[in-house]
GROMACS .gro file of C-alpha atoms in nm:
model
  445
    1MET     CA    1   3.798   8.051  -4.405
    2ALA     CA    2   3.547   7.759  -4.405
    3GLN     CA    3   3.438   7.613  -4.078
    4GLU     CA    4   3.553   7.242  -4.018
    5TYR     CA    5   3.272   7.025  -3.870
    6LEU     CA    6   3.335   6.723  -3.646
    7THR     CA    7   3.169   6.396  -3.673
    8VAL     CA    8   2.977   6.255  -3.383
    9THR     CA    9   3.234   5.975  -3.369
   10ALA     CA   10   3.506   6.229  -3.330
   11LEU     CA   11   3.338   6.430  -3.084
   12THR     CA   12   3.242   6.113  -2.884
   13LYS     CA   13   3.612   5.996  -2.891
   14TYR     CA   14   3.748   6.334  -2.800
   15LEU     CA   15   3.515   6.339  -2.477
   16LYS     CA   16   3.571   5.978  -2.392
   17ARG     CA   17   3.952   6.060  -2.386
   18LYS     CA   18   3.886   6.349  -2.145
   19PHE     CA   19   3.717   6.130  -1.921
   20ASP     CA   20   3.979   5.856  -1.935
   21VAL     CA   21   4.276   6.095  -1.860
   22ASP     CA   22   4.107   6.303  -1.584
   23PRO     CA   23   4.273   6.171  -1.252
   24TYR     CA   24   3.967   6.289  -1.055
   25LEU     CA   25   3.748   6.034  -1.251
   26GLU     CA   26   3.992   5.746  -1.250
   27LYS     CA   27   3.895   5.616  -0.909
   28VAL     CA   28   3.576   5.778  -0.781
   29TYR     CA   29   3.407   5.702  -0.435
   30LEU     CA   30   3.038   5.718  -0.470
   31THR     CA   31   2.742   5.659  -0.255
   32GLY     CA   32   2.388   5.633  -0.384
   33GLU     CA   33   2.055   5.411  -0.404
   34ILE     CA   34   2.045   5.116  -0.646
   35SER     CA   35   1.790   5.170  -0.906
   36ASN     CA   36   1.670   4.958  -1.226
   37PHE     CA   37   1.853   4.643  -1.095
   38ARG     CA   38   1.784   4.303  -1.245
   39LEU     CA   39   2.028   4.000  -1.188
   40ARG     CA   40   2.177   3.908  -1.512
   41PRO     CA   41   2.394   3.592  -1.594
   42ASN     CA   42   2.697   3.794  -1.680
   43HIS     CA   43   2.769   4.178  -1.650
   44GLN     CA   44   2.531   4.384  -1.424
   45TYR     CA   45   2.368   4.694  -1.564
   46PHE     CA   46   2.185   4.936  -1.334
   47SER     CA   47   2.173   5.287  -1.184
   48LEU     CA   48   2.274   5.487  -0.900
   49LYS     CA   49   2.066   5.777  -0.780
   50ASP     CA   50   1.986   6.030  -0.497
   51ASP     CA   51   1.742   6.283  -0.479
   52GLY     CA   52   1.887   6.533  -0.728
   53ALA     CA   53   2.064   6.295  -1.010
   54LYS     CA   54   2.107   5.946  -1.146
   55ILE     CA   55   2.407   5.777  -1.314
   56SER     CA   56   2.426   5.465  -1.508
   57ALA     CA   57   2.644   5.177  -1.365
   58VAL     CA   58   2.823   4.855  -1.502
   59MET     CA   59   2.974   4.591  -1.299
   60PHE     CA   60   3.160   4.328  -1.501
   61LYS     CA   61   3.116   3.968  -1.398
   62GLY     CA   62   3.473   3.936  -1.252
   63ALA     CA   63   3.405   4.218  -0.979
   64PHE     CA   64   3.039   4.104  -0.932
   65SER     CA   65   3.132   3.769  -0.840
   66LYS     CA   66   3.351   3.882  -0.537
   67LEU     CA   67   3.057   4.057  -0.367
   68LYS     CA   68   2.964   3.877  -0.039
   69PHE     CA   69   2.606   3.996  -0.063
   70GLN     CA   70   2.337   4.015  -0.308
   71PRO     CA   71   2.265   4.376  -0.449
   72GLU     CA   72   1.884   4.473  -0.437
   73GLU     CA   73   1.651   4.752  -0.581
   74GLY     CA   74   1.650   5.041  -0.354
   75MET     CA   75   1.968   4.932  -0.137
   76LYS     CA   76   2.185   5.217  -0.033
   77VAL     CA   77   2.541   5.138  -0.132
   78PHE     CA   78   2.911   5.258  -0.122
   79VAL     CA   79   3.077   5.192  -0.467
   80VAL     CA   80   3.431   5.252  -0.590
   81GLY     CA   81   3.495   5.264  -0.974
   82ARG     CA   82   3.599   5.488  -1.269
   83ILE     CA   83   3.378   5.709  -1.475
   84SER     CA   84   3.421   5.686  -1.880
   85LEU     CA   85   3.174   5.743  -2.165
   86TYR     CA   86   3.012   5.484  -2.350
   87GLU     CA   87   3.102   5.569  -2.726
   88ALA     CA   88   2.777   5.379  -2.873
   89SER     CA   89   2.521   5.584  -2.683
   90GLY     CA   90   2.724   5.880  -2.573
   91ASN     CA   91   2.624   5.841  -2.213
   92TYR     CA   92   2.874   5.868  -1.942
   93GLN     CA   93   2.857   5.600  -1.659
   94ILE     CA   94   3.053   5.456  -1.380
   95TYR     CA   95   3.249   5.113  -1.403
   96VAL     CA   96   3.196   4.962  -1.042
   97GLU     CA   97   3.475   4.769  -0.911
   98GLN     CA   98   3.381   4.742  -0.539
   99MET     CA   99   3.051   4.761  -0.359
  100GLU     CA  100   2.962   4.747   0.021
  101PRO     CA  101   2.616   4.815   0.191
  102ASP     CA  102   2.571   5.156   0.308
  103GLY     CA  103   2.530   5.140   0.700
  104ILE     CA  104   2.587   4.751   0.731
  105GLY     CA  105   2.883   4.521   0.663
  106ALA     CA  106   2.882   4.352   0.338
  107LEU     CA  107   2.932   4.001   0.512
  108TYR     CA  108   2.671   4.065   0.758
  109GLN     CA  109   2.435   4.146   0.469
  110ALA     CA  110   2.535   3.835   0.292
  111TYR     CA  111   2.460   3.636   0.605
  112GLU     CA  112   2.105   3.775   0.646
  113GLN     CA  113   2.019   3.733   0.287
  114LEU     CA  114   2.140   3.367   0.282
  115LYS     CA  115   1.975   3.293   0.624
  116ALA     CA  116   1.645   3.444   0.486
  117LYS     CA  117   1.680   3.236   0.178
  118LEU     CA  118   1.757   2.886   0.350
  119ASP     CA  119   1.487   2.941   0.606
  120LYS     CA  120   1.226   3.018   0.340
  121GLU     CA  121   1.330   2.671   0.173
  122GLY     CA  122   1.287   2.504   0.508
  123LEU     CA  123   1.654   2.401   0.567
  124PHE     CA  124   1.653   2.521   0.929
  125LEU     CA  125   1.316   2.369   1.038
  126ALA     CA  126   1.361   2.037   0.843
  127PRO     CA  127   1.347   1.744   1.072
  128LYS     CA  128   1.683   1.686   1.219
  129LYS     CA  129   1.864   1.330   1.223
  130ASN     CA  130   1.903   1.165   1.562
  131LEU     CA  131   2.265   1.120   1.711
  132PRO     CA  132   2.329   0.743   1.758
  133LYS     CA  133   2.372   0.681   2.132
  134TYR     CA  134   2.653   0.427   2.093
  135PRO     CA  135   2.860   0.544   1.805
  136LYS     CA  136   3.144   0.314   1.664
  137LYS     CA  137   3.320   0.548   1.427
  138ILE     CA  138   3.319   0.934   1.438
  139ALA     CA  139   3.459   1.153   1.165
  140VAL     CA  140   3.595   1.496   1.260
  141LEU     CA  141   3.648   1.773   0.997
  142THR     CA  142   3.872   2.030   1.127
  143SER     CA  143   4.241   2.138   1.121
  144PRO     CA  144   4.486   1.883   1.222
  145SER     CA  145   4.709   2.139   1.396
  146GLY     CA  146   4.433   2.333   1.600
  147ALA     CA  147   4.322   2.274   1.958
  148VAL     CA  148   3.983   2.144   1.833
  149ILE     CA  149   4.099   1.794   1.731
  150ARG     CA  150   4.273   1.772   2.078
  151ASP     CA  151   3.991   1.876   2.281
  152ILE     CA  152   3.783   1.615   2.085
  153MET     CA  153   4.002   1.339   2.104
  154THR     CA  154   4.065   1.401   2.488
  155THR     CA  155   3.696   1.415   2.563
  156VAL     CA  156   3.599   1.099   2.362
  157LYS     CA  157   3.898   0.909   2.513
  158ARG     CA  158   3.806   1.005   2.860
  159ARG     CA  159   3.413   0.939   2.822
  160TYR     CA  160   3.405   0.651   2.569
  161PRO     CA  161   3.726   0.515   2.454
  162ILE     CA  162   3.577   0.237   2.239
  163ALA     CA  163   3.476   0.479   1.986
  164GLU     CA  164   3.705   0.510   1.677
  165ILE     CA  165   3.793   0.895   1.565
  166THR     CA  166   3.907   0.947   1.198
  167LEU     CA  167   4.036   1.305   1.133
  168PHE     CA  168   3.985   1.432   0.802
  169PRO     CA  169   4.228   1.727   0.778
  170THR     CA  170   4.015   2.027   0.670
  171VAL     CA  171   4.096   2.403   0.575
  172VAL     CA  172   3.879   2.602   0.805
  173GLN     CA  173   3.965   2.937   0.708
  174GLY     CA  174   4.038   3.140   0.391
  175ASP     CA  175   3.902   3.147   0.025
  176ASN     CA  176   3.957   2.751   0.001
  177ALA     CA  177   3.814   2.655   0.314
  178ALA     CA  178   3.426   2.628   0.199
  179GLY     CA  179   3.535   2.404  -0.086
  180ASP     CA  180   3.744   2.187   0.126
  181VAL     CA  181   3.465   2.141   0.381
  182VAL     CA  182   3.216   2.037   0.110
  183THR     CA  183   3.492   1.795  -0.033
  184ASN     CA  184   3.547   1.629   0.309
  185ILE     CA  185   3.160   1.580   0.365
  186ALA     CA  186   3.142   1.411   0.032
  187ARG     CA  187   3.432   1.176   0.133
  188VAL     CA  188   3.276   1.075   0.458
  189GLU     CA  189   2.940   1.020   0.289
  190ALA     CA  190   3.114   0.811   0.027
  191ILE     CA  191   3.279   0.586   0.288
  192GLY     CA  192   2.943   0.540   0.441
  193ASP     CA  193   3.034   0.347   0.773
  194PHE     CA  194   3.047   0.679   1.010
  195ASP     CA  195   2.781   0.696   1.281
  196THR     CA  196   2.860   1.067   1.356
  197MET     CA  197   3.045   1.364   1.182
  198ILE     CA  198   3.177   1.670   1.387
  199ILE     CA  199   3.270   1.997   1.179
  200GLY     CA  200   3.448   2.231   1.401
  201ARG     CA  201   3.692   2.501   1.451
  202GLY     CA  202   3.777   2.778   1.709
  203GLY     CA  203   3.628   3.128   1.727
  204GLY     CA  204   3.714   3.434   1.525
  205SER     CA  205   3.588   3.729   1.354
  206ILE     CA  206   3.295   3.710   1.111
  207GLU     CA  207   3.568   3.690   0.808
  208ASP     CA  208   3.744   3.392   0.973
  209LEU     CA  209   3.419   3.199   1.021
  210TRP     CA  210   3.286   3.298   0.690
  211PRO     CA  211   3.338   2.979   0.486
  212PHE     CA  212   3.082   2.820   0.750
  213ASN     CA  213   2.825   3.091   0.624
  214GLU     CA  214   2.851   2.982   0.254
  215GLU     CA  215   2.553   2.844   0.048
  216LYS     CA  216   2.758   2.541  -0.086
  217VAL     CA  217   2.861   2.425   0.290
  218ALA     CA  218   2.509   2.465   0.423
  219ARG     CA  219   2.354   2.269   0.145
  220ALA     CA  220   2.625   1.991   0.166
  221ILE     CA  221   2.551   1.950   0.556
  222PHE     CA  222   2.165   1.935   0.492
  223ALA     CA  223   2.209   1.665   0.217
  224ALA     CA  224   2.438   1.449   0.427
  225LYS     CA  225   2.293   1.102   0.549
  226THR     CA  226   2.537   1.116   0.847
  227PRO     CA  227   2.420   1.300   1.156
  228ILE     CA  228   2.634   1.626   1.175
  229ILE     CA  229   2.743   1.811   1.510
  230SER     CA  230   2.840   2.163   1.428
  231SER     CA  231   3.089   2.326   1.650
  232VAL     CA  232   3.200   2.650   1.499
  233GLY     CA  233   3.345   2.963   1.673
  234HIS     CA  234   3.224   3.039   2.036
  235GLU     CA  235   2.901   3.016   2.210
  236THR     CA  236   2.802   3.359   2.086
  237ASP     CA  237   2.882   3.288   1.732
  238THR     CA  238   2.614   3.126   1.516
  239THR     CA  239   2.684   3.032   1.160
  240ILE     CA  240   2.474   2.919   0.882
  241ALA     CA  241   2.637   2.562   0.929
  242ASP     CA  242   2.521   2.566   1.295
  243LEU     CA  243   2.157   2.640   1.188
  244VAL     CA  244   2.156   2.388   0.903
  245ALA     CA  245   2.335   2.104   1.129
  246ASP     CA  246   2.149   1.837   1.321
  247VAL     CA  247   2.292   1.941   1.651
  248ARG     CA  248   2.483   2.248   1.753
  249ALA     CA  249   2.756   2.263   2.014
  250ALA     CA  250   2.907   2.567   2.185
  251THR     CA  251   3.268   2.418   2.210
  252PRO     CA  252   3.459   2.124   2.058
  253THR     CA  253   3.455   1.964   2.406
  254ALA     CA  254   3.052   1.993   2.407
  255ALA     CA  255   3.053   1.834   2.055
  256ALA     CA  256   3.248   1.537   2.191
  257GLU     CA  257   3.014   1.510   2.486
  258LEU     CA  258   2.703   1.518   2.257
  259ALA     CA  259   2.860   1.259   2.039
  260VAL     CA  260   2.939   0.990   2.292
  261PRO     CA  261   2.818   0.884   2.629
  262VAL     CA  262   3.014   0.837   2.952
  263LEU     CA  263   3.126   0.464   2.929
  264SER     CA  264   3.156   0.419   3.294
  265ASP     CA  265   2.795   0.564   3.356
  266GLU     CA  266   2.664   0.319   3.067
  267ILE     CA  267   2.833   0.011   3.235
  268LEU     CA  268   2.681   0.123   3.573
  269LYS     CA  269   2.327   0.130   3.377
  270ILE     CA  270   2.392  -0.225   3.250
  271LYS     CA  271   2.497  -0.358   3.586
  272GLU     CA  272   2.182  -0.207   3.734
  273LYS     CA  273   1.976  -0.339   3.464
  274GLN     CA  274   2.146  -0.683   3.494
  275THR     CA  275   2.069  -0.683   3.864
  276ARG     CA  276   1.690  -0.602   3.800
  277LEU     CA  277   1.678  -0.860   3.533
  278GLU     CA  278   1.849  -1.130   3.766
  279GLN     CA  279   1.592  -1.041   4.034
  280ALA     CA  280   1.302  -1.041   3.797
  281PHE     CA  281   1.416  -1.372   3.659
  282MET     CA  282   1.450  -1.538   4.015
  283HIS     CA  283   1.100  -1.404   4.106
  284GLN     CA  284   0.951  -1.550   3.772
  285LEU     CA  285   1.135  -1.882   3.833
  286ALA     CA  286   0.989  -1.888   4.186
  287LEU     CA  287   0.650  -1.841   4.047
  288LYS     CA  288   0.692  -2.086   3.782
  289LYS     CA  289   0.809  -2.348   4.026
  290GLU     CA  290   0.522  -2.300   4.251
  291ARG     CA  291   0.286  -2.334   3.988
  292TYR     CA  292   0.448  -2.652   3.863
  293GLU     CA  293   0.444  -2.812   4.202
  294ARG     CA  294   0.077  -2.709   4.225
  295LEU     CA  295  -0.012  -2.880   3.883
  296SER     CA  296   0.204  -3.175   3.972
  297ALA     CA  297  -0.005  -3.250   4.262
  298SER     CA  298  -0.336  -3.217   4.070
  299TYR     CA  299  -0.549  -3.542   3.980
  300VAL     CA  300  -0.504  -3.463   3.607
  301LEU     CA  301  -0.136  -3.539   3.595
  302ARG     CA  302  -0.193  -3.836   3.851
  303GLN     CA  303  -0.474  -3.989   3.657
  304PRO     CA  304  -0.449  -3.836   3.306
  305GLU     CA  305  -0.706  -4.081   3.166
  306ARG     CA  306  -0.961  -3.893   3.331
  307LEU     CA  307  -0.921  -3.619   3.106
  308TYR     CA  308  -1.049  -3.799   2.809
  309GLU     CA  309  -1.332  -4.007   2.944
  310ALA     CA  310  -1.608  -3.806   2.852
  311GLN     CA  311  -1.440  -3.737   2.476
  312SER     CA  312  -1.403  -4.138   2.459
  313ILE     CA  313  -1.767  -4.200   2.529
  314LYS     CA  314  -1.877  -3.894   2.292
  315LEU     CA  315  -1.659  -4.053   2.017
  316ASP     CA  316  -1.818  -4.386   2.037
  317GLN     CA  317  -2.171  -4.212   2.020
  318LEU     CA  318  -2.052  -4.017   1.693
  319THR     CA  319  -1.915  -4.339   1.536
  320GLN     CA  320  -2.244  -4.510   1.592
  321ARG     CA  321  -2.439  -4.215   1.449
  322LEU     CA  322  -2.193  -4.188   1.163
  323LEU     CA  323  -2.248  -4.557   1.056
  324GLN     CA  324  -2.620  -4.538   1.091
  325SER     CA  325  -2.636  -4.225   0.878
  326THR     CA  326  -2.408  -4.377   0.628
  327GLN     CA  327  -2.631  -4.690   0.603
  328ASN     CA  328  -2.947  -4.486   0.547
  329ARG     CA  329  -2.773  -4.264   0.275
  330LEU     CA  330  -2.670  -4.593   0.083
  331PHE     CA  331  -3.014  -4.737   0.117
  332GLU     CA  332  -3.162  -4.405  -0.028
  333GLU     CA  333  -2.922  -4.399  -0.329
  334GLU     CA  334  -2.985  -4.740  -0.415
  335ARG     CA  335  -3.364  -4.686  -0.432
  336LYS     CA  336  -3.291  -4.383  -0.619
  337VAL     CA  337  -3.091  -4.592  -0.898
  338MET     CA  338  -3.358  -4.860  -0.910
  339GLN     CA  339  -3.618  -4.573  -0.994
  340LEU     CA  340  -3.400  -4.419  -1.262
  341ASN     CA  341  -3.335  -4.774  -1.430
  342HIS     CA  342  -3.718  -4.825  -1.451
  343ASN     CA  343  -3.767  -4.487  -1.607
  344LEU     CA  344  -3.502  -4.548  -1.857
  345ARG     CA  345  -3.649  -4.864  -1.971
  346GLN     CA  346  -3.982  -4.719  -1.983
  347PHE     CA  347  -3.889  -4.418  -2.193
  348ASN     CA  348  -3.638  -4.586  -2.415
  349PRO     CA  349  -3.564  -4.336  -2.703
  350LYS     CA  350  -3.541  -4.612  -2.972
  351ASN     CA  351  -3.916  -4.612  -3.032
  352ARG     CA  352  -3.907  -4.244  -3.047
  353VAL     CA  353  -3.627  -4.238  -3.281
  354ASN     CA  354  -3.818  -4.473  -3.525
  355GLU     CA  355  -4.125  -4.270  -3.519
  356LEU     CA  356  -3.942  -3.958  -3.604
  357LYS     CA  357  -3.761  -4.125  -3.879
  358GLN     CA  358  -4.100  -4.237  -4.046
  359GLN     CA  359  -4.208  -3.872  -3.993
  360GLN     CA  360  -3.903  -3.751  -4.178
  361ASN     CA  361  -3.959  -3.989  -4.458
  362TYR     CA  362  -4.312  -3.862  -4.505
  363LEU     CA  363  -4.210  -3.497  -4.503
  364GLN     CA  364  -3.935  -3.554  -4.753
  365GLU     CA  365  -4.180  -3.715  -5.005
  366ARG     CA  366  -4.420  -3.425  -4.951
  367LEU     CA  367  -4.135  -3.193  -5.003
  368GLU     CA  368  -4.009  -3.352  -5.327
  369LYS     CA  369  -4.383  -3.354  -5.472
  370SER     CA  370  -4.431  -2.998  -5.387
  371MET     CA  371  -4.094  -2.889  -5.559
  372LYS     CA  372  -4.185  -3.077  -5.877
  373GLN     CA  373  -4.538  -2.917  -5.885
  374LEU     CA  374  -4.386  -2.567  -5.834
  375PHE     CA  375  -4.139  -2.604  -6.090
  376GLN     CA  376  -4.388  -2.732  -6.349
  377GLN     CA  377  -4.614  -2.431  -6.275
  378LYS     CA  378  -4.341  -2.189  -6.303
  379GLN     CA  379  -4.220  -2.329  -6.634
  380GLN     CA  380  -4.576  -2.304  -6.782
  381SER     CA  381  -4.599  -1.950  -6.657
  382PHE     CA  382  -4.275  -1.860  -6.825
  383GLN     CA  383  -4.386  -2.007  -7.148
  384ASN     CA  384  -4.708  -1.806  -7.137
  385ILE     CA  385  -4.512  -1.486  -7.072
  386VAL     CA  386  -4.265  -1.565  -7.364
  387GLN     CA  387  -4.559  -1.618  -7.609
  388SER     CA  388  -4.716  -1.293  -7.492
  389LEU     CA  389  -4.417  -1.102  -7.534
  390ASP     CA  390  -4.363  -1.237  -7.887
  391LEU     CA  391  -4.693  -1.135  -7.985
  392LEU     CA  392  -4.623  -0.780  -7.867
  393SER     CA  393  -4.278  -0.782  -8.036
  394PRO     CA  394  -4.262  -0.489  -8.281
  395LEU     CA  395  -4.065  -0.692  -8.512
  396LYS     CA  396  -4.341  -0.942  -8.553
  397ILE     CA  397  -4.570  -0.628  -8.631
  398MET     CA  398  -4.320  -0.523  -8.876
  399GLY     CA  399  -4.315  -0.859  -9.047
  400ARG     CA  400  -4.662  -0.799  -9.145
  401GLY     CA  401  -4.564  -0.481  -9.351
  402TYR     CA  402  -4.536  -0.224  -9.091
  403SER     CA  403  -4.270   0.035  -9.047
  404TYR     CA  404  -4.175   0.331  -8.841
  405THR     CA  405  -3.994   0.662  -8.929
  406THR     CA  406  -3.707   0.837  -8.749
  407LYS     CA  407  -3.557   1.207  -8.779
  408GLU     CA  408  -3.236   1.257  -8.601
  409GLU     CA  409  -3.287   0.929  -8.441
  410LYS     CA  410  -3.617   1.019  -8.286
  411VAL     CA  411  -3.918   0.836  -8.378
  412ILE     CA  412  -4.203   1.063  -8.574
  413LYS     CA  413  -4.525   1.036  -8.435
  414SER     CA  414  -4.708   1.310  -8.636
  415VAL     CA  415  -4.660   1.493  -8.979
  416GLU     CA  416  -4.635   1.811  -8.760
  417GLU     CA  417  -4.283   1.710  -8.651
  418ILE     CA  418  -4.165   1.705  -9.009
  419ALA     CA  419  -4.081   1.985  -9.257
  420PRO     CA  420  -4.017   1.988  -9.639
  421SER     CA  421  -3.661   1.882  -9.726
  422ASP     CA  422  -3.614   1.712  -9.400
  423GLN     CA  423  -3.409   1.390  -9.401
  424LEU     CA  424  -3.607   1.091  -9.268
  425VAL     CA  425  -3.506   0.734  -9.222
  426ILE     CA  426  -3.775   0.456  -9.265
  427HIS     CA  427  -3.733   0.133  -9.066
  428TYR     CA  428  -3.841  -0.208  -9.207
  429GLN     CA  429  -3.811  -0.558  -9.063
  430ASP     CA  430  -3.508  -0.641  -9.285
  431GLY     CA  431  -3.358  -0.293  -9.320
  432GLN     CA  432  -3.391   0.084  -9.341
  433VAL     CA  433  -3.417   0.362  -9.620
  434GLU     CA  434  -3.318   0.728  -9.613
  435ALA     CA  435  -3.575   0.970  -9.780
  436ALA     CA  436  -3.623   1.322  -9.828
  437VAL     CA  437  -3.963   1.495  -9.761
  438THR     CA  438  -4.091   1.663 -10.091
  439LYS     CA  439  -4.467   1.719  -9.966
  440ILE     CA  440  -4.675   1.698  -9.662
  441THR     CA  441  -5.043   1.636  -9.647
  442SER     CA  442  -5.215   1.662  -9.308
  443GLU     CA  443  -5.548   1.506  -9.271
  444GLU     CA  444  -5.837   1.699  -9.120
  445LYS     CA  445  -5.939   1.591  -8.753
   0.00000   0.00000   0.00000
């Protein structure tokens, strides 16, 4: 009987089926150390290991988004998931559905990680905005049904009743709380006329207070232009919102006390300052009155003309000096004008112009004469050169019976350049003759 062989795919599917139907592998509680972790935008792929073994792990985007902390390389964790086989590679792996840090709560881990991140960015140490001393409008972000708003309203009414309180009903616990806090901060900022903002809620567990430990709430508080007082939880509770806010209050009542002064105290301070101002004014008035009486009795006010007697005499002296200086200056300028007129008549340019004109006429005549002589010389020289060229012209020589011979358009100068049967061209003055060489006779040198 022939043995039937399985394909790799068939064997892998069989093994995967074994993994998937095994009730012990459907939900596995596993502890180990995270290895090969690198944050990815969608699904997360890493390993879990201990001293003796290692297993591949996958955590899909939906499950990973629910984590309250950030997994890190080397972190010991508790995970819950199912074991299955990945057919493409034939490797078995755990598909993680839940994860918590080993030895520390997930929320506390997330709190410490976010706190370290924001501290590194400088959100905690950045300059805080000062609370206005006399606020006109205060925005309160809290639950409309809790004790927080009642404590704040009671305290403000008792201390500073002229301040206007506007409640922005806000969810302060649960999954939707962080988003609602951010939305209401944006609403207060959009309105833009609030002097102070109070964000508060009562105490509770870390889970109850967790919305105020989320990054988006911290960044919304940091970015707000309105000064913010954070009153979240009890005095022993410290949230990220408390660290980022401009002022932290231990209780809602303390937040209200920080937000507004005591009106009666301020009125008393105003009255004290008013009394001091009146006393200072009366003192200054008495000093001014005394000075006025002293100055009124002085000779200057009784005989004010004595103030400007010396200046009047000095004015007369300066006037005389100005008149004398003006006359001297005028005389000097008249003398200069007369001298210039004399010089102008003596150096009249008309004579000089006539002299230069005669010189120009003389030079013009010389130029014309020189040009005429030069032209005649050049003309005679040209005629001589033409006559010389005519005497040297080969055509003129050929007219006396001379000729020249060419072979292949090259002038023959010696019989040594000719061979029997060569075709020659003999050039005459009035034409040319083609001839064949029949005999060559060379003369002895």
